[in-house]
PDB file of C-alpha atoms in Angstrom:
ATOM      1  CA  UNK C  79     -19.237   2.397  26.653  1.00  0.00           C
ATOM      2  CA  UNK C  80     -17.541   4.949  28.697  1.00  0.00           C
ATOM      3  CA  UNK C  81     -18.244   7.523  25.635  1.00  0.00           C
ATOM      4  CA  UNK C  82     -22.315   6.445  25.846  1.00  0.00           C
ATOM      5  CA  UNK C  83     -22.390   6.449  29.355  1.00  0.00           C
ATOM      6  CA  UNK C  84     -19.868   8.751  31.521  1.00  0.00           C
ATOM      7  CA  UNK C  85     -20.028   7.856  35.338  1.00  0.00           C
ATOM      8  CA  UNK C  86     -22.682  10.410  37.556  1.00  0.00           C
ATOM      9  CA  UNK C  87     -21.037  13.495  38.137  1.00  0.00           C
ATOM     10  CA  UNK C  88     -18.748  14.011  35.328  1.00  0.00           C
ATOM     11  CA  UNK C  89     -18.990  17.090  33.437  1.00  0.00           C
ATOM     12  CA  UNK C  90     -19.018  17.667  30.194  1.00  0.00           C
ATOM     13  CA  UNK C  91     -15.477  19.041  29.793  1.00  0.00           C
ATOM     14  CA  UNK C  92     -14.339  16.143  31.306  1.00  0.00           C
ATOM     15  CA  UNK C  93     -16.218  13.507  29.114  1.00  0.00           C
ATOM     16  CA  UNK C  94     -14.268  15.640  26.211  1.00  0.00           C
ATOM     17  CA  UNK C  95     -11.176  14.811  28.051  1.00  0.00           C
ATOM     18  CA  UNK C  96     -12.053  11.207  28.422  1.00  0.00           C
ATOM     19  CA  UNK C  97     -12.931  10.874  24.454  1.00  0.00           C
ATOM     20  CA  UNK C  98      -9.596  12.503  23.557  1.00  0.00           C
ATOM     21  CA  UNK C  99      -7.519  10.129  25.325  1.00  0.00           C
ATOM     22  CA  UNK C 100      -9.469   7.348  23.958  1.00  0.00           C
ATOM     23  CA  UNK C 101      -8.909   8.626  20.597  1.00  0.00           C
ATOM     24  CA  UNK C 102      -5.562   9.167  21.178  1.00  0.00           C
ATOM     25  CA  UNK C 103      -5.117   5.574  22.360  1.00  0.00           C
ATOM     26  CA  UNK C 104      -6.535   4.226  18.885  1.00  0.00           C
ATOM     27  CA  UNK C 105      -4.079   6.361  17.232  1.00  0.00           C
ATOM     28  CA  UNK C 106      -1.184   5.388  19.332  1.00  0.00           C
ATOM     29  CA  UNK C 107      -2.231   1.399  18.214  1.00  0.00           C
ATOM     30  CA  UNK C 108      -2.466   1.970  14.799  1.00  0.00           C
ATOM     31  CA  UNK C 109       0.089   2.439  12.261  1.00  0.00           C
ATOM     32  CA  UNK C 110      -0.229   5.553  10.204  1.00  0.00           C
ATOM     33  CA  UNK C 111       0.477   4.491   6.573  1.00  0.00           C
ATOM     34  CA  UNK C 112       1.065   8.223   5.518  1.00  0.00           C
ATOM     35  CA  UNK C 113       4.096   8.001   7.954  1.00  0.00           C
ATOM     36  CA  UNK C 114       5.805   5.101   5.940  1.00  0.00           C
ATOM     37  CA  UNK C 115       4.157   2.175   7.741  1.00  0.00           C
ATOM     38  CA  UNK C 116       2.048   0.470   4.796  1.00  0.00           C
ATOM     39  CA  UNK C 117       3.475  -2.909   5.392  1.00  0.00           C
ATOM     40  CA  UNK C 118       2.387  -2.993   9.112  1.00  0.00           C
ATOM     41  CA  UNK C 119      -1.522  -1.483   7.851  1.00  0.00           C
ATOM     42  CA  UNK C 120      -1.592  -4.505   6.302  1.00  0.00           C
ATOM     43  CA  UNK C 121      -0.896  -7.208   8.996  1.00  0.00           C
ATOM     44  CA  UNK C 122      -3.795  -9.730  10.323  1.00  0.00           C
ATOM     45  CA  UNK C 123      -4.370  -8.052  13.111  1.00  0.00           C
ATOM     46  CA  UNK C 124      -4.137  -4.396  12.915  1.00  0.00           C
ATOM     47  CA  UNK C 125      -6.912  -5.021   9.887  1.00  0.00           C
ATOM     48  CA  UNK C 126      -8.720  -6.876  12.499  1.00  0.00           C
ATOM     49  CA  UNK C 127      -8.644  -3.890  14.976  1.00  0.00           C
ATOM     50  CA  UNK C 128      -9.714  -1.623  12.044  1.00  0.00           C
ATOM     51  CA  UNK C 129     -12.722  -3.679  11.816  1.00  0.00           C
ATOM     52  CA  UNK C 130     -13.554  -4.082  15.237  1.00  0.00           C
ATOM     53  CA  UNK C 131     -13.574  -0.075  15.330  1.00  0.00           C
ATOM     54  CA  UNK C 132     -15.722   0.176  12.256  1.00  0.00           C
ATOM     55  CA  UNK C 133     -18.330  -1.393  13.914  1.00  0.00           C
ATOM     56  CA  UNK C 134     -17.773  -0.341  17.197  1.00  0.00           C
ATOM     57  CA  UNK C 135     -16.561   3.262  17.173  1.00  0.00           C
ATOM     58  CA  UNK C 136     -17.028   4.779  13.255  1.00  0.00           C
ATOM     59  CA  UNK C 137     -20.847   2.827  12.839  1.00  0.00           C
ATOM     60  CA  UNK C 138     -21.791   4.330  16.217  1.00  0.00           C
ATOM     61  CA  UNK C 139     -19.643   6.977  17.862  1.00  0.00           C
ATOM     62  CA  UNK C 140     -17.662   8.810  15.484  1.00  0.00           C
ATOM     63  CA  UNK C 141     -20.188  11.520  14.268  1.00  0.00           C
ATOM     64  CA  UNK C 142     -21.979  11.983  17.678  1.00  0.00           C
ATOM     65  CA  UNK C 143     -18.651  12.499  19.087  1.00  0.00           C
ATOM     66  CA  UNK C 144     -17.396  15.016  16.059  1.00  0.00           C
ATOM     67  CA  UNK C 145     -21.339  16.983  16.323  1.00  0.00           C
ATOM     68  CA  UNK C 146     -20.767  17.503  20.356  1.00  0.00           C
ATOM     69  CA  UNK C 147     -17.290  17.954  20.856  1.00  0.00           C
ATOM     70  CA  UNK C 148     -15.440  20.388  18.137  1.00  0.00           C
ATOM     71  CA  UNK C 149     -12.171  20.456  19.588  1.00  0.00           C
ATOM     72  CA  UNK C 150     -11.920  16.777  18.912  1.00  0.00           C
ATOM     73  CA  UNK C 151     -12.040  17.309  15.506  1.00  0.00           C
ATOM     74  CA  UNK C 152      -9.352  17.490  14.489  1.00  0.00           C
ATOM     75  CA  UNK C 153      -8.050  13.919  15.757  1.00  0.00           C
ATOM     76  CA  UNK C 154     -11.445  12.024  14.915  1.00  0.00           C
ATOM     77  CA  UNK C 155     -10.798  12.884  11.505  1.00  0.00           C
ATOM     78  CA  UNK C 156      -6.590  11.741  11.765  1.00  0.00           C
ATOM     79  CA  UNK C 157      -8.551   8.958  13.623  1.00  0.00           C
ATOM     80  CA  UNK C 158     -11.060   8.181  10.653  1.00  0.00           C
ATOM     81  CA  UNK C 159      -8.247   8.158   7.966  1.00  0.00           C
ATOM     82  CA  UNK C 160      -5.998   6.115  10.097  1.00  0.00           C
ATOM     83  CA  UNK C 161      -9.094   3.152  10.812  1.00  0.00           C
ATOM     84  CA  UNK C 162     -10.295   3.745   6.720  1.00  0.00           C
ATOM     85  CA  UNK C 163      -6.628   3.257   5.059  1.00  0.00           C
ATOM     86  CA  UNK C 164      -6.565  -0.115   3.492  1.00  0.00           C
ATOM     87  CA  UNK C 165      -9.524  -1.237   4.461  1.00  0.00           C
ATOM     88  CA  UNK C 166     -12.283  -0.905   2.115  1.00  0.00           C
ATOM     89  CA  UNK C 167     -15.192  -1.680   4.816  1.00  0.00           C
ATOM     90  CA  UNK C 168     -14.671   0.346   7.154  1.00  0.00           C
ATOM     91  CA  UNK C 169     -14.645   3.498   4.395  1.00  0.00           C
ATOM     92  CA  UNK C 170     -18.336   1.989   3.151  1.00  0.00           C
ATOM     93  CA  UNK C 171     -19.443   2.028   7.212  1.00  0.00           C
ATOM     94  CA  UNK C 172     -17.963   5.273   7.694  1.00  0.00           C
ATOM     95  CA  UNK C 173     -19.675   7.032   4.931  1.00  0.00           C
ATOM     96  CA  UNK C 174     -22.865   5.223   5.458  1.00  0.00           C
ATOM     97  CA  UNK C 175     -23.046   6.219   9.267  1.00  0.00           C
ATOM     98  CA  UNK C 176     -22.788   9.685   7.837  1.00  0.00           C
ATOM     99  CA  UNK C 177     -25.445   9.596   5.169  1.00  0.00           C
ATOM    100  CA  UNK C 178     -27.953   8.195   7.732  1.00  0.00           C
ATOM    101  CA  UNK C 179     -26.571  10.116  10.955  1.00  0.00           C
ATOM    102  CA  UNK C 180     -28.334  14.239  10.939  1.00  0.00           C
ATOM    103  CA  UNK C 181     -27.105  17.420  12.866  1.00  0.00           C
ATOM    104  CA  UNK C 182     -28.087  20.391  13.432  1.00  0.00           C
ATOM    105  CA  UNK C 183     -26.002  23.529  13.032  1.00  0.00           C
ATOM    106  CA  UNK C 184     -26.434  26.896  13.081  1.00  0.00           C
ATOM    107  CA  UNK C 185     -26.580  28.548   9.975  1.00  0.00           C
ATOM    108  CA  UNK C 186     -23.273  30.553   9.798  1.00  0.00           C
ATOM    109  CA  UNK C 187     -21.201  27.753  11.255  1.00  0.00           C
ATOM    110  CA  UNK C 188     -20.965  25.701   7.322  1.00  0.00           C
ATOM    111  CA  UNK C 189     -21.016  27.807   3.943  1.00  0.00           C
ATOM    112  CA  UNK C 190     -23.041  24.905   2.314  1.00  0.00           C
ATOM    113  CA  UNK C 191     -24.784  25.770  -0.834  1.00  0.00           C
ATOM    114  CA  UNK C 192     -26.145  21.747  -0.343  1.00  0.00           C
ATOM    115  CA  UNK C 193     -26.892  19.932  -3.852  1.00  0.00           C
ATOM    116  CA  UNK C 194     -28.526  16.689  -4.012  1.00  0.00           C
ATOM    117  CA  UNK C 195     -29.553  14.318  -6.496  1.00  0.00           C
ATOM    118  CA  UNK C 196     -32.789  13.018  -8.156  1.00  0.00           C
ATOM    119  CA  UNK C 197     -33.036  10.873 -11.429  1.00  0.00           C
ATOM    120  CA  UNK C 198     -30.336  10.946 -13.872  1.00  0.00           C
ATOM    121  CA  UNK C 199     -28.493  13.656 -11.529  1.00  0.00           C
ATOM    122  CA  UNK C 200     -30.563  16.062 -11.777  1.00  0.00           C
ATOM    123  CA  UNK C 201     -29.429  19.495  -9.510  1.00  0.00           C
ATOM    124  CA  UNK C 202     -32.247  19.562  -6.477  1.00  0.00           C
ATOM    125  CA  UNK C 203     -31.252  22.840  -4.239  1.00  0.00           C
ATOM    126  CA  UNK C 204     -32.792  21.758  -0.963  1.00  0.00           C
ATOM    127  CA  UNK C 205     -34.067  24.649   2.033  1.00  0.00           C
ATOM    128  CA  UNK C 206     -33.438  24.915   5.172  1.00  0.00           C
ATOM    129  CA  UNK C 207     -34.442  26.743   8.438  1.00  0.00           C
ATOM    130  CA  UNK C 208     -33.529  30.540   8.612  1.00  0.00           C
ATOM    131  CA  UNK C 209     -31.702  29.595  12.100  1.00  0.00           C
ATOM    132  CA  UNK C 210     -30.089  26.245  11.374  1.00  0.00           C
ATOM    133  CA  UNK C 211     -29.635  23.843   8.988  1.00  0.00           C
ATOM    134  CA  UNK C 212     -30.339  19.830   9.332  1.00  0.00           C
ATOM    135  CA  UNK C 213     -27.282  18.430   7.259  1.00  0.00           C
ATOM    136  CA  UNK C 214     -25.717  14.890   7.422  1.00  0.00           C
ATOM    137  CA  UNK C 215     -22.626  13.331   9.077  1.00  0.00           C
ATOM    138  CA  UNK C 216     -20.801  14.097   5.718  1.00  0.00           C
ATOM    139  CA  UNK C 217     -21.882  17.333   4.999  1.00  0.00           C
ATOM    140  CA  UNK C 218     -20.988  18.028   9.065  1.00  0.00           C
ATOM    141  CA  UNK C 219     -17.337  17.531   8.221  1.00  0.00           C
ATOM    142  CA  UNK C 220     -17.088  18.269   4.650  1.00  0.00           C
ATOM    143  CA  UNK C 221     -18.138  21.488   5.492  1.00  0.00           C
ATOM    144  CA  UNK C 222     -14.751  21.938   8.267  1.00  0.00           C
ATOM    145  CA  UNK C 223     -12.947  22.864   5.474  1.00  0.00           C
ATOM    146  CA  UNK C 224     -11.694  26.253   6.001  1.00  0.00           C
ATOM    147  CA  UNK C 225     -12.531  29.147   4.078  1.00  0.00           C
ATOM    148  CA  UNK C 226      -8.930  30.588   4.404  1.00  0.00           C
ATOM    149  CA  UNK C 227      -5.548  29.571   6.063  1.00  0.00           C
ATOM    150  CA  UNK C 228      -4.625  32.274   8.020  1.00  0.00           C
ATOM    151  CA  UNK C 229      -3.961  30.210  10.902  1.00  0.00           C
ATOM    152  CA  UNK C 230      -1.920  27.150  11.527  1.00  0.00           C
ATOM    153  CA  UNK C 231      -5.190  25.401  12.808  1.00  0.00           C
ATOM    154  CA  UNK C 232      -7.368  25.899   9.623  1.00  0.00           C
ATOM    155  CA  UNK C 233      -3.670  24.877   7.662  1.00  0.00           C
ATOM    156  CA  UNK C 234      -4.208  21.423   9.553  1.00  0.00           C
ATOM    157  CA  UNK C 235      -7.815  20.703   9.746  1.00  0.00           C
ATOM    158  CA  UNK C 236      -7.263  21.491   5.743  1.00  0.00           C
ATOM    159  CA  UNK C 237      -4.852  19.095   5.254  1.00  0.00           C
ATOM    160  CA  UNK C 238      -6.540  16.558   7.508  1.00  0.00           C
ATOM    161  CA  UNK C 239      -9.962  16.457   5.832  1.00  0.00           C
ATOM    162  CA  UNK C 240      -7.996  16.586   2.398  1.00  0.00           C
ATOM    163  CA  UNK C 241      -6.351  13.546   3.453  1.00  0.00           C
ATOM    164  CA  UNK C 242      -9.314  11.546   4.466  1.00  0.00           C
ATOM    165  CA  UNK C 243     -10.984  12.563   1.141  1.00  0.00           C
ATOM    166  CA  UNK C 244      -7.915  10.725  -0.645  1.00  0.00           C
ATOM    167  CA  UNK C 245      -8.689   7.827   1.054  1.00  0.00           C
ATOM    168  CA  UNK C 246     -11.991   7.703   1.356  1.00  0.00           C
ATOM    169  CA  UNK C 247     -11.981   8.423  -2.518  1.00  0.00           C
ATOM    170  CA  UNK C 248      -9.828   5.704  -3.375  1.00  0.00           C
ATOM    171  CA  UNK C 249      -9.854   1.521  -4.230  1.00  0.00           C
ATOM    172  CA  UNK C 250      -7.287   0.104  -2.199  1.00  0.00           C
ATOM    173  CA  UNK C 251      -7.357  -3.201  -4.285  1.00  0.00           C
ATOM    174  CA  UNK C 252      -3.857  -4.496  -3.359  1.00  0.00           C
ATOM    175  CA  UNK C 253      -4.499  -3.877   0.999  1.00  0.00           C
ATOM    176  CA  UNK C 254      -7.652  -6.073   0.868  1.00  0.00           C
ATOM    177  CA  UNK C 255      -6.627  -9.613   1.414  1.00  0.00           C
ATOM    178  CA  UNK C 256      -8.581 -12.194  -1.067  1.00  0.00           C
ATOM    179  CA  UNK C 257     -12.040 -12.981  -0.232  1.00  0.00           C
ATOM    180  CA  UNK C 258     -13.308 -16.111   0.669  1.00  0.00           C
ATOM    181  CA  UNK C 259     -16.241 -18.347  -1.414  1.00  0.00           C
ATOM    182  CA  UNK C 260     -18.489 -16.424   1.167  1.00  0.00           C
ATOM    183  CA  UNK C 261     -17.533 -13.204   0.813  1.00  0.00           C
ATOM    184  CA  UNK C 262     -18.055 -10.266  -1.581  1.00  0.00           C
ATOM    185  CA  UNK C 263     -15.060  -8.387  -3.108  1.00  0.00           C
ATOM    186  CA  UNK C 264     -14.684  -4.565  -2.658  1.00  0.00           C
ATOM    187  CA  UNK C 265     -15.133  -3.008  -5.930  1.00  0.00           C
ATOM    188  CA  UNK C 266     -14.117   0.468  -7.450  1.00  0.00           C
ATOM    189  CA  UNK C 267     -17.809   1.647  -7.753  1.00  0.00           C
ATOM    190  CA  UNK C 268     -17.873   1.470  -3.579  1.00  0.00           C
ATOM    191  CA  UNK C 269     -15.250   4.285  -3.715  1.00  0.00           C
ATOM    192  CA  UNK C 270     -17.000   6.714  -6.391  1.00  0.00           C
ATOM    193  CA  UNK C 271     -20.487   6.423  -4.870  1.00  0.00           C
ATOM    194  CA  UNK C 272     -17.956   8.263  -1.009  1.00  0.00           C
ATOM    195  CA  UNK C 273     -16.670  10.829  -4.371  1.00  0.00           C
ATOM    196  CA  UNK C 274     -20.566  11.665  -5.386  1.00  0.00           C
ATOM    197  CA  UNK C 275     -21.490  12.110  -1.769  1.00  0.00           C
ATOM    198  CA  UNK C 276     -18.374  14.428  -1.536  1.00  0.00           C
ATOM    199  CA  UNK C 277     -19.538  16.411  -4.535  1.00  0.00           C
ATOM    200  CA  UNK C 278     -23.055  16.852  -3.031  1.00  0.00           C
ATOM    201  CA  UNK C 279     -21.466  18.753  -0.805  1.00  0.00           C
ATOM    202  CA  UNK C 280     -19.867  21.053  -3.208  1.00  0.00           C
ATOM    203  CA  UNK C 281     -16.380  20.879  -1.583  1.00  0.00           C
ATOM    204  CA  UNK C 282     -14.572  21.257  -5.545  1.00  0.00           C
ATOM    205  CA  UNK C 283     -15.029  25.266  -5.015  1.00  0.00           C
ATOM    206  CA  UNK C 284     -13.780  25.232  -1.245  1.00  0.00           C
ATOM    207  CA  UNK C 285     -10.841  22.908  -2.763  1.00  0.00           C
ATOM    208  CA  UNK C 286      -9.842  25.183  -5.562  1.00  0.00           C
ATOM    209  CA  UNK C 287      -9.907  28.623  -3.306  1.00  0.00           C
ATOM    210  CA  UNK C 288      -7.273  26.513  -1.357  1.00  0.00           C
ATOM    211  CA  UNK C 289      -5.371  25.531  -3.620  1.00  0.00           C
ATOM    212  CA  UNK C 290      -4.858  28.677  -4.768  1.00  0.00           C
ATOM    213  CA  UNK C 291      -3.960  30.513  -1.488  1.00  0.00           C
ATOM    214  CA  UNK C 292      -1.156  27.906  -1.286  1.00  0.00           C
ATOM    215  CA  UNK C 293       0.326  29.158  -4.516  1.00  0.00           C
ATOM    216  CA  UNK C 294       0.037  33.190  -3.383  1.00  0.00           C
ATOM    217  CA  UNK C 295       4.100  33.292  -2.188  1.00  0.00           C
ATOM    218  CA  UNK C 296       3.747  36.420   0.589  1.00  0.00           C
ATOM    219  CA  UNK C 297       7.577  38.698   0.507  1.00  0.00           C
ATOM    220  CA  UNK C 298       7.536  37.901   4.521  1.00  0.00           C
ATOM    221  CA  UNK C 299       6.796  34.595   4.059  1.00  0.00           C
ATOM    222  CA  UNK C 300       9.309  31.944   6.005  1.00  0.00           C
ATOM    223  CA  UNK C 301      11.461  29.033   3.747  1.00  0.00           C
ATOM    224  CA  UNK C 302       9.203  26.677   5.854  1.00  0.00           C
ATOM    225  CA  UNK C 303       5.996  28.077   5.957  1.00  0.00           C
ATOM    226  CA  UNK C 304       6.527  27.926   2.031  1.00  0.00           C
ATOM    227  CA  UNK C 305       7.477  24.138   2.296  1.00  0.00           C
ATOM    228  CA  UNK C 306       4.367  23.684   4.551  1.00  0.00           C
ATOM    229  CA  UNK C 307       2.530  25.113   2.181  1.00  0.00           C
ATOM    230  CA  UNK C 308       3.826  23.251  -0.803  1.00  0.00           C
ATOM    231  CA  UNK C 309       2.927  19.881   1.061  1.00  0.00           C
ATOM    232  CA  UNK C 310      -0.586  21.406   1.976  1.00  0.00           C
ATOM    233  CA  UNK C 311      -1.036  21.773  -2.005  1.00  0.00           C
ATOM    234  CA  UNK C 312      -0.037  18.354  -2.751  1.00  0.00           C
ATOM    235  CA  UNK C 313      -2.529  16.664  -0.522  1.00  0.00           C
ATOM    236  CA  UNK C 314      -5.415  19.111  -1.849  1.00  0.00           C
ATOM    237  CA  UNK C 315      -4.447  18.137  -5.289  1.00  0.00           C
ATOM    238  CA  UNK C 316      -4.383  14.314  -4.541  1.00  0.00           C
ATOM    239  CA  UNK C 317      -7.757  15.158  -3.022  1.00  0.00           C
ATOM    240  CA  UNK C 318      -9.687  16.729  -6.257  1.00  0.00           C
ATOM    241  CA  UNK C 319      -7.451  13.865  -8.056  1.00  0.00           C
ATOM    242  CA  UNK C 320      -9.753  10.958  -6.766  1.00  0.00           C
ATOM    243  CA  UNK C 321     -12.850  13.050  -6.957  1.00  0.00           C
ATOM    244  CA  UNK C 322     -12.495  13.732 -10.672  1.00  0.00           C
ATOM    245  CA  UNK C 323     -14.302  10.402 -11.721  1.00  0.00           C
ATOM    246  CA  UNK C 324     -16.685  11.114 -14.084  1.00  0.00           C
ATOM    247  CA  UNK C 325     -17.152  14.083 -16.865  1.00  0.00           C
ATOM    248  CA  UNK C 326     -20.013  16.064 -14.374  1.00  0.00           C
ATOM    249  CA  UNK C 327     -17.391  16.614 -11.896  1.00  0.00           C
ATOM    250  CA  UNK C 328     -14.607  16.995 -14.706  1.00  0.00           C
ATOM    251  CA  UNK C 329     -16.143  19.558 -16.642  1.00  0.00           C
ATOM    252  CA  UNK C 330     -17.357  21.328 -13.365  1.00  0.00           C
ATOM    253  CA  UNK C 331     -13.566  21.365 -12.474  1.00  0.00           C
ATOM    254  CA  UNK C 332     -12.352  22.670 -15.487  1.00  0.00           C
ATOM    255  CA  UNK C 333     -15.210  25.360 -15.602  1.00  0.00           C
ATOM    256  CA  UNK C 334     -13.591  26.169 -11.853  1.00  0.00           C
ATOM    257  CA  UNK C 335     -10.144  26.893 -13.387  1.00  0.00           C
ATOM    258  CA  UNK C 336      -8.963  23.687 -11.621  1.00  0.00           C
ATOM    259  CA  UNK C 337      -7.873  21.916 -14.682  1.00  0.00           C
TER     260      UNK C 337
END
């Protein structure tokens, strides 16, 4: 409530400072299961604290905090992953807060060329404003993806957002525990509707001029920047591997020079 309502007086650079240690909080209570800890994502009650968040921070907070505050970023979306990994509800709440949840951004800030869907999938270019653009939650952090990675910065918000895609983009049948005679069982489909709203956003281009700048090898280049890279490559490949569901985004891929 803190993050709805700072006490009178505080600034904004120290709400900022308030969120981030709340986020970093989460992050120190959950288990990362990219760090080897699968078995303890799947205990009783961190799934119950995923939950609780879901509904609490991703449903609500998480986009109005990532739209105001762009240093936080970075760790919202480490924060996202962490709450979404092997637990299918809280990826449908996540991307359903951002289909419904609208920002506005300048123009220049996102290289969107926005695509959305009518009928049988037919393309529908949309406009926007010459100043700004009104774009969803997903759009607003699809489109963080860096253009380049000439910095270690972009190199990590790339990696980060690649990451979440993976998961987001993926059925994690075994980490669900078995419903009961009242409840409704994840399916697959759940995790290829998050891929289509992904594609809308035309990230497969942004995904391939990545990929590619990880395999340019520079002379000056450093044995570990090289092994940084190498693991940046893997996790944008495991990325466009869960997107490529279906023979639209296929064929588009192979027409990239992806496949």
């Amino acid at each position: 409530k803190r993050l709805d309502c700072p006490e009178e007086g505080t600034t904004s650079d120290e709400h900022e400072l308030e969120a981030d240690e709340l986020v970093q909080f989460i992050l120190a209570l959950l288990p990362d299961g990219n760090a080897g800890a699968s078995i303890a994502t799947q205990h009783p009650l961190i799934r119950e604290l995923k939950l609780q968040l879901g509904r609490t921070f991703l449903q609500e907070r998480w986009f109005p905090l990532f739209e105001k505050y762009p240093l936080l970023r970075l760790a919202l979306i480490s924060l996202a992953r962490t709450c979404c990994n092997g637990c299918e509800p809280n990826k449908k709440t996540l991307v359903q807060a951002g289909i419904r949840f609208r920002a506005s951004v300048p123009d220049e800030t996102f290289d969107i060329p926005r695509i959305e869907t009518v009928g049988d999938d037919e393309p529908l270019t949309t406009t926007t404003s010459a100043t700004t653009m009104n774009i969803s939650g997903i759009e607003l952090w699809v489109g963080c993806l860096p253009k380049d990675l000439n910095s270690n910065s972009n190199e990590l918000m790339a990696a980060e957002i690649c990451k979440l895609i993976s998961v987001l983009g993926k059925f994690q049948a075994n980490a669900e525990p078995a419903p009961t005679s009242s409840e409704q069982a994840p399916v697959v489909s759940s995790a290829h509707a998050n891929v289509k709203e992904f594609y809308k956003c035309d990230v497969l281009p942004k995904l391939h001029e990545l990929a590619k700048e990880c395999l340019e090898i520079h002379p000056t280049m450093s044995e570990r920047k090289k092994g940084e890279r190498e693991v940046l490559l893997c996790q944008i490949l495991s990325a466009l591997r869960v997107m490529a569901i279906d023979n639209d985004i296929v064929q588009n891929m192979v027409a990239l020079g992806i496949l």
